[in-house]
Amino acid sequence: MLSKNIEAALNQQIRIEAESSQVYLAMAVWAEVKGLEGIASFMYDQSDEERVHMLKLVKFVNERGGHAHISELNAPNVTFNSFKEMFEKLLEHEIYVSNSINELVHTSLQEKDYATHNFLQWYVAEQIEEEAMARTILDKVNMIGDDKGGLYLFDRDIQQLTVESAADVPDA
Ligand code: OFO
């Protein structure tokens, strides 16, 4: 059974994951409108993943005798000055989510809720991977700068790039 405190903290994370899904959906739309299909498709996939993260939390809260709270969400940024800015925001957002997961892990230990602590380890690992991926992408975008040809190739290769960077993480 979840304590009220843990239930509230998990519900807050449900909201953050739902907001993450919206953040990436807005980025997907922006990239698509700008004609960069590869980046758009990457962002649509990220958005779907965040929804899965949210749903895992929903199921966990309900299974443990809590009541998952589906709340209103903060609106995401819908426009960006550049792709560089968009990917900077992506990394910032992942760092914010990682901090929030860390706080949650801390709370679960304080409350001696080892089931929740164990459940959260999946999120800890996921955040390491997502932050690494965001950094890899940003490094590439910084290299490209304002070069249109570079952006074209990056748009073509982004799916490939992220698969490779995710696969590299366990050895990092
Ligand atoms: Fe939910 O993993 Fe990123 O934010």
Coordinates of C-alpha atoms and ligand atoms in Angstrom, one line a residue:
M1 CA 0.0 0.0 0.0
L2 CA 1.3 3.4 -0.9
S3 CA 1.7 6.1 1.7
K4 CA -0.2 9.4 1.0
N5 CA 3.1 11.1 0.6
I6 CA 4.5 8.6 -2.0
E7 CA 1.2 8.5 -3.8
A8 CA 1.3 12.3 -4.2
A9 CA 4.9 12.2 -5.4
L10 CA 4.1 9.5 -7.9
N11 CA 1.1 11.5 -9.1
Q12 CA 3.3 14.5 -9.6
Q13 CA 5.6 12.4 -11.7
I14 CA 2.6 11.2 -13.8
R15 CA 2.0 14.8 -14.6
I16 CA 5.6 15.4 -15.5
E17 CA 5.7 12.4 -17.9
A18 CA 2.4 13.6 -19.5
E19 CA 3.9 17.0 -19.9
S20 CA 7.0 15.5 -21.4
S21 CA 4.9 13.8 -24.0
Q22 CA 3.3 17.2 -24.9
V23 CA 6.7 18.9 -25.0
Y24 CA 8.0 16.4 -27.6
L25 CA 4.8 16.4 -29.5
A26 CA 5.0 20.2 -29.9
M27 CA 8.7 19.8 -31.1
A28 CA 7.5 17.1 -33.5
V29 CA 4.9 19.4 -35.0
W30 CA 7.3 22.3 -35.2
A31 CA 9.9 20.2 -37.0
E32 CA 7.3 18.8 -39.4
V33 CA 6.1 22.2 -40.3
K34 CA 9.7 23.2 -41.0
G35 CA 10.0 20.3 -43.4
L36 CA 12.4 18.2 -41.4
E37 CA 10.6 14.8 -41.4
G38 CA 13.4 12.8 -39.7
I39 CA 13.6 15.1 -36.7
A40 CA 9.8 15.2 -36.6
S41 CA 9.5 11.4 -36.6
F42 CA 12.1 11.2 -33.9
M43 CA 10.1 13.6 -31.7
Y44 CA 6.8 11.8 -32.4
D45 CA 8.5 8.6 -31.2
Q46 CA 9.8 10.4 -28.1
S47 CA 6.4 11.7 -27.4
D48 CA 4.9 8.2 -27.5
E49 CA 7.7 6.9 -25.2
E50 CA 6.8 9.6 -22.6
R51 CA 3.2 8.5 -22.7
V52 CA 4.3 5.0 -22.0
H53 CA 6.4 6.2 -19.1
M54 CA 3.3 8.0 -17.8
L55 CA 1.1 4.9 -18.2
K56 CA 3.6 2.7 -16.3
L57 CA 3.3 5.0 -13.4
V58 CA -0.5 5.1 -13.6
K59 CA -0.7 1.3 -13.5
F60 CA 1.8 1.1 -10.6
V61 CA -0.1 3.6 -8.5
N62 CA -3.4 1.9 -9.0
E63 CA -2.0 -1.6 -8.5
R64 CA -0.5 -0.5 -5.1
G65 CA -3.8 0.7 -3.8
G66 CA -3.5 4.3 -4.8
H67 CA -5.5 6.4 -7.2
A68 CA -3.6 7.7 -10.2
H69 CA -4.4 11.4 -10.8
I70 CA -4.9 12.6 -14.3
S71 CA -4.5 16.3 -14.1
E72 CA -4.4 19.4 -16.3
L73 CA -1.0 20.0 -17.9
N74 CA 1.2 23.0 -18.5
A75 CA 1.3 24.1 -22.1
P76 CA 4.6 23.3 -23.9
N77 CA 6.7 25.7 -26.0
V78 CA 5.4 25.5 -29.5
T79 CA 7.9 27.5 -31.4
F80 CA 11.7 27.8 -31.3
N81 CA 14.2 30.2 -32.8
S82 CA 16.3 27.4 -34.2
F83 CA 16.8 23.6 -34.2
K84 CA 19.7 24.2 -31.9
E85 CA 17.5 25.9 -29.4
M86 CA 14.9 23.1 -29.6
F87 CA 17.5 20.5 -28.9
E88 CA 18.9 22.6 -26.0
K89 CA 15.4 22.7 -24.6
L90 CA 15.2 18.9 -25.0
L91 CA 18.3 18.3 -23.0
E92 CA 17.2 20.9 -20.3
H93 CA 13.9 19.1 -20.1
E94 CA 15.5 15.7 -19.6
I95 CA 17.8 17.0 -16.9
Y96 CA 14.7 18.4 -15.1
V97 CA 12.9 15.0 -15.4
S98 CA 16.1 13.2 -14.1
N99 CA 16.1 15.6 -11.1
S100 CA 12.5 14.9 -10.4
I101 CA 13.1 11.1 -10.6
N102 CA 16.0 11.4 -8.2
E103 CA 13.8 13.3 -5.7
L104 CA 11.3 10.5 -6.0
V105 CA 13.9 7.9 -5.3
H106 CA 15.0 9.8 -2.3
T107 CA 11.5 10.1 -1.0
S108 CA 10.9 6.3 -1.5
L109 CA 14.0 5.6 0.6
Q110 CA 13.0 8.0 3.3
E111 CA 9.6 6.3 3.6
K112 CA 11.2 2.9 3.4
D113 CA 9.0 2.0 0.4
Y114 CA 11.3 -0.5 -1.2
A115 CA 8.8 -1.7 -3.8
T116 CA 8.5 1.9 -5.2
H117 CA 12.2 2.3 -4.9
N118 CA 12.7 -0.9 -7.0
F119 CA 10.1 0.2 -9.5
L120 CA 11.8 3.6 -10.0
Q121 CA 15.1 2.0 -11.0
W122 CA 13.8 1.5 -14.5
Y123 CA 13.2 5.3 -14.7
V124 CA 16.7 6.0 -13.3
A125 CA 18.2 3.9 -16.1
E126 CA 15.9 5.4 -18.7
Q127 CA 16.9 8.9 -17.8
I128 CA 20.6 8.1 -18.1
E129 CA 19.9 6.9 -21.6
E130 CA 17.8 9.8 -22.6
E131 CA 20.2 12.4 -21.2
A132 CA 23.0 10.7 -23.1
M133 CA 21.0 10.7 -26.3
A134 CA 20.1 14.4 -25.9
R135 CA 23.8 15.3 -25.4
T136 CA 24.9 13.3 -28.4
I137 CA 22.3 15.1 -30.6
L138 CA 23.2 18.5 -29.2
D139 CA 26.9 17.8 -30.0
K140 CA 26.0 17.0 -33.6
V141 CA 23.7 20.1 -33.9
N142 CA 26.5 22.3 -32.5
M143 CA 28.9 20.9 -35.2
I144 CA 26.4 21.6 -37.9
G145 CA 25.8 25.2 -36.9
D146 CA 23.9 27.0 -39.6
D147 CA 25.0 24.7 -42.4
K148 CA 21.8 23.8 -44.4
G149 CA 23.4 20.8 -46.0
G150 CA 24.5 19.5 -42.6
L151 CA 21.0 19.9 -41.2
Y152 CA 19.6 18.0 -44.2
L153 CA 22.0 15.0 -43.6
F154 CA 21.3 15.2 -39.8
D155 CA 17.5 15.0 -40.5
R156 CA 18.1 12.0 -42.7
D157 CA 20.3 10.2 -40.1
I158 CA 18.8 11.2 -36.7
Q159 CA 17.0 7.8 -36.1
Q160 CA 20.2 6.0 -36.8
L161 CA 22.2 8.3 -34.6
T162 CA 20.0 7.8 -31.6
V163 CA 19.9 4.0 -31.9
E164 CA 23.6 4.0 -31.8
S165 CA 24.0 6.3 -28.9
A166 CA 21.4 4.4 -26.9
A167 CA 23.2 1.1 -27.6
D168 CA 26.5 2.7 -26.4
V169 CA 25.2 3.6 -23.0
P170 CA 25.7 0.3 -21.1
D171 CA 29.4 0.4 -21.9
A172 CA 29.8 4.1 -21.1
Ligands
OFO1 FE1 10.2 10.0 -19.3 O1 11.8 9.9 -19.9 FE2 12.5 11.4 -20.6 O2 11.6 12.6 -19.8

